Amino acid sequence: MVSSKFHWIVFALFLCIGCSANGDKTSDAVNDNEVVATVNDYRLTLSEFNAEMKFEAKVNPEFQITMGTRDQFLDYLIQKDLFIQEAVKLELDKKEAFVRAIEKYWESTLIRQLLNLKQKEFLEKILVTKEEIEAYYNANKEHFDDEPLEAVEQRIAKSITKKRADEMSETWIASLKKSAHIEINHALLDHSE
């Protein structure tokens, strides 16, 4: 049986992607003049539709907002909501495989957000000087195929920056482990095969 602590993840996902099939968006607060489409109990407002289109255009550079693509995109959103409503009706959202998939997606997205945040923090702290670039160039001339320093300066700066960011990341991970209480039952692991 799936732990109930992750059921809120499923609920949050439905709220975030705007596809609640249980009528959450059918409140009287939505003005009928703002509703672009109704799919059973689900009402899609113009602002939600525009936000979805803008997001699609942002993540998909080939997507151009035109009258034709607007109509196709609306049809896509209607079909998507029909699929979601049918899946919820069949209670697929309560199946262990679905909940585990959401769990894994939630975990990987959260970790990716954390690592991106830390990487940004590390990069803001790194400053590579001209002297360091020259010293690296002089110590590794054989790797540059007689290219002049000016031609490889940016590449060297990126390499030094990446190395320092990686070192900072390793130090940060080590500090997380050091400050945490971690116990491993090796005896149990040895008998698990």
Tab-separated table of C-alpha atoms in Angstrom:
chain	number	residue	atom	x	y	z
A	1	MET	CA	0.000	0.000	0.000
A	2	VAL	CA	1.302	3.471	-0.846
A	3	SER	CA	2.076	5.795	2.036
A	4	SER	CA	-0.642	8.417	2.442
A	5	LYS	CA	1.908	11.200	2.911
A	6	PHE	CA	2.375	11.351	-0.843
A	7	HIS	CA	-1.309	11.675	-1.690
A	8	TRP	CA	-0.975	15.429	-1.170
A	9	ILE	CA	1.617	15.436	-3.963
A	10	VAL	CA	-0.967	14.074	-6.365
A	11	PHE	CA	-3.465	16.664	-5.215
A	12	ALA	CA	-0.916	19.482	-5.532
A	13	LEU	CA	0.027	18.340	-9.018
A	14	PHE	CA	-3.570	18.565	-10.177
A	15	LEU	CA	-3.873	22.035	-8.686
A	16	CYS	CA	-0.613	23.201	-10.246
A	17	ILE	CA	-1.333	22.051	-13.767
A	18	GLY	CA	-4.848	23.353	-13.649
A	19	CYS	CA	-6.711	20.197	-14.442
A	20	SER	CA	-8.917	19.475	-11.490
A	21	ALA	CA	-11.710	17.179	-12.518
A	22	ASN	CA	-13.633	17.491	-9.284
A	23	GLY	CA	-14.952	20.969	-9.936
A	24	ASP	CA	-12.423	23.073	-7.999
A	25	LYS	CA	-12.536	25.727	-10.718
A	26	THR	CA	-16.298	25.842	-11.011
A	27	SER	CA	-16.792	28.234	-8.146
A	28	ASP	CA	-19.220	31.074	-8.633
A	29	ALA	CA	-16.271	33.484	-8.389
A	30	VAL	CA	-15.466	32.722	-12.044
A	31	ASN	CA	-17.361	35.124	-14.268
A	32	ASP	CA	-19.037	33.270	-17.152
A	33	ASN	CA	-17.745	35.998	-19.499
A	34	GLU	CA	-14.180	34.908	-18.639
A	35	VAL	CA	-14.741	31.207	-19.455
A	36	VAL	CA	-13.147	30.157	-22.751
A	37	ALA	CA	-14.279	26.525	-22.580
A	38	THR	CA	-16.227	24.221	-20.305
A	39	VAL	CA	-15.400	20.519	-20.141
A	40	ASN	CA	-17.995	18.819	-17.944
A	41	ASP	CA	-17.508	20.549	-14.557
A	42	TYR	CA	-14.159	22.105	-15.475
A	43	ARG	CA	-14.137	25.717	-16.670
A	44	LEU	CA	-11.075	27.156	-18.422
A	45	THR	CA	-10.798	30.930	-18.046
A	46	LEU	CA	-9.205	33.263	-20.561
A	47	SER	CA	-6.390	34.141	-18.149
A	48	GLU	CA	-5.621	30.419	-17.571
A	49	PHE	CA	-5.713	29.773	-21.314
A	50	ASN	CA	-3.371	32.711	-22.017
A	51	ALA	CA	-1.001	31.599	-19.256
A	52	GLU	CA	-0.905	28.061	-20.711
A	53	MET	CA	-0.185	29.443	-24.212
A	54	LYS	CA	2.582	31.729	-22.940
A	55	PHE	CA	4.149	28.843	-21.048
A	56	GLU	CA	4.017	26.622	-24.154
A	57	ALA	CA	5.651	29.367	-26.236
A	58	LYS	CA	8.375	29.727	-23.600
A	59	VAL	CA	9.238	26.019	-23.368
A	60	ASN	CA	8.737	25.298	-27.075
A	61	PRO	CA	10.473	27.902	-29.287
A	62	GLU	CA	8.843	26.413	-32.402
A	63	PHE	CA	5.359	27.184	-31.039
A	64	GLN	CA	4.127	30.427	-32.571
A	65	ILE	CA	0.968	32.019	-31.213
A	66	THR	CA	-1.402	32.580	-34.140
A	67	MET	CA	-5.170	32.303	-34.564
A	68	GLY	CA	-4.699	28.786	-35.976
A	69	THR	CA	-2.368	27.562	-33.244
A	70	ARG	CA	-4.612	29.178	-30.635
A	71	ASP	CA	-7.560	27.036	-31.767
A	72	GLN	CA	-5.386	23.906	-31.969
A	73	PHE	CA	-3.994	24.608	-28.503
A	74	LEU	CA	-7.502	25.029	-27.087
A	75	ASP	CA	-8.455	21.672	-28.619
A	76	TYR	CA	-5.323	20.148	-27.037
A	77	LEU	CA	-6.261	21.543	-23.587
A	78	ILE	CA	-9.828	20.219	-23.911
A	79	GLN	CA	-8.559	16.773	-24.899
A	80	LYS	CA	-6.021	16.834	-22.062
A	81	ASP	CA	-8.732	17.621	-19.523
A	82	LEU	CA	-11.025	14.909	-20.919
A	83	PHE	CA	-8.197	12.389	-20.500
A	84	ILE	CA	-7.526	13.561	-16.950
A	85	GLN	CA	-11.205	13.430	-16.015
A	86	GLU	CA	-11.468	9.895	-17.392
A	87	ALA	CA	-8.306	8.784	-15.563
A	88	VAL	CA	-9.604	10.239	-12.285
A	89	LYS	CA	-13.004	8.581	-12.846
A	90	LEU	CA	-11.174	5.251	-13.218
A	91	GLU	CA	-9.189	6.149	-10.053
A	92	LEU	CA	-5.872	5.779	-11.845
A	93	ASP	CA	-4.615	8.708	-9.760
A	94	LYS	CA	-4.838	6.436	-6.700
A	95	LYS	CA	-2.856	3.558	-8.182
A	96	GLU	CA	0.508	2.830	-6.621
A	97	ALA	CA	2.413	3.176	-9.900
A	98	PHE	CA	0.990	6.655	-10.497
A	99	VAL	CA	1.670	7.849	-6.964
A	100	ARG	CA	5.238	6.519	-7.149
A	101	ALA	CA	5.786	8.251	-10.498
A	102	ILE	CA	4.579	11.544	-9.008
A	103	GLU	CA	6.768	10.949	-5.990
A	104	LYS	CA	9.851	10.426	-8.199
A	105	TYR	CA	9.003	13.462	-10.340
A	106	TRP	CA	8.518	15.619	-7.235
A	107	GLU	CA	11.816	14.429	-5.739
A	108	SER	CA	13.847	14.919	-8.929
A	109	THR	CA	12.335	18.358	-9.591
A	110	LEU	CA	12.995	19.477	-6.018
A	111	ILE	CA	16.596	18.222	-6.159
A	112	ARG	CA	17.165	19.885	-9.548
A	113	GLN	CA	15.832	23.192	-8.167
A	114	LEU	CA	18.130	22.914	-5.133
A	115	LEU	CA	21.204	22.091	-7.241
A	116	ASN	CA	20.456	24.957	-9.652
A	117	LEU	CA	20.122	27.342	-6.709
A	118	LYS	CA	23.404	26.179	-5.164
A	119	GLN	CA	25.200	26.282	-8.532
A	120	LYS	CA	24.060	29.884	-8.986
A	121	GLU	CA	25.289	30.740	-5.476
A	122	PHE	CA	28.661	29.126	-6.157
A	123	LEU	CA	29.099	30.877	-9.526
A	124	GLU	CA	28.341	34.277	-7.953
A	125	LYS	CA	31.243	33.743	-5.526
A	126	ILE	CA	33.819	32.814	-8.175
A	127	LEU	CA	36.069	35.407	-9.761
A	128	VAL	CA	38.824	34.273	-12.114
A	129	THR	CA	41.682	36.736	-12.526
A	130	LYS	CA	43.729	37.411	-15.642
A	131	GLU	CA	46.808	36.130	-13.789
A	132	GLU	CA	45.117	32.791	-13.054
A	133	ILE	CA	44.146	32.426	-16.716
A	134	GLU	CA	47.719	33.147	-17.831
A	135	ALA	CA	49.157	30.716	-15.271
A	136	TYR	CA	46.767	27.982	-16.419
A	137	TYR	CA	47.618	28.682	-20.057
A	138	ASN	CA	51.361	28.544	-19.408
A	139	ALA	CA	51.070	25.321	-17.394
A	140	ASN	CA	48.945	23.618	-20.083
A	141	LYS	CA	50.259	25.041	-23.383
A	142	GLU	CA	50.517	21.600	-24.953
A	143	HIS	CA	46.709	21.282	-24.812
A	144	PHE	CA	46.056	24.433	-26.832
A	145	ASP	CA	47.656	23.500	-30.193
A	146	ASP	CA	49.695	26.712	-30.426
A	147	GLU	CA	46.550	28.859	-30.063
A	148	PRO	CA	47.305	32.294	-28.609
A	149	LEU	CA	46.130	33.098	-25.092
A	150	GLU	CA	43.550	35.591	-26.395
A	151	ALA	CA	41.856	32.845	-28.415
A	152	VAL	CA	41.423	30.500	-25.444
A	153	GLU	CA	40.981	32.958	-22.583
A	154	GLN	CA	37.205	32.466	-22.265
A	155	ARG	CA	37.515	28.690	-22.449
A	156	ILE	CA	40.166	28.699	-19.703
A	157	ALA	CA	38.061	31.000	-17.500
A	158	LYS	CA	35.079	28.646	-17.914
A	159	SER	CA	37.234	25.633	-17.097
A	160	ILE	CA	38.621	27.245	-13.932
A	161	THR	CA	35.139	28.399	-12.922
A	162	LYS	CA	33.669	24.919	-13.436
A	163	LYS	CA	36.455	23.294	-11.424
A	164	ARG	CA	35.928	25.702	-8.516
A	165	ALA	CA	32.144	25.315	-8.640
A	166	ASP	CA	32.555	21.523	-8.582
A	167	GLU	CA	34.894	21.795	-5.575
A	168	MET	CA	32.422	24.070	-3.785
A	169	SER	CA	29.637	21.619	-4.556
A	170	GLU	CA	31.631	18.675	-3.172
A	171	THR	CA	32.426	20.664	-0.015
A	172	TRP	CA	28.745	21.588	0.387
A	173	ILE	CA	27.621	17.957	-0.055
A	174	ALA	CA	30.235	16.800	2.471
A	175	SER	CA	28.981	19.402	4.959
A	176	LEU	CA	25.394	18.184	4.487
A	177	LYS	CA	26.497	14.626	5.247
A	178	LYS	CA	28.601	15.741	8.207
A	179	SER	CA	25.771	17.716	9.796
A	180	ALA	CA	23.190	14.948	9.272
A	181	HIS	CA	22.570	11.924	11.475
A	182	ILE	CA	23.019	8.946	9.135
A	183	GLU	CA	22.915	5.301	10.160
A	184	ILE	CA	23.459	2.392	7.769
A	185	ASN	CA	22.603	-1.191	8.673
A	186	HIS	CA	25.357	-2.993	6.743
A	187	ALA	CA	24.391	-6.368	8.222
A	188	LEU	CA	20.938	-6.063	6.680
A	189	LEU	CA	22.400	-4.956	3.347
A	190	ASP	CA	24.825	-7.887	3.305
A	191	HIS	CA	21.920	-10.349	3.645
A	192	SER	CA	19.626	-8.658	1.133
A	193	GLU	CA	20.835	-10.658	-1.887
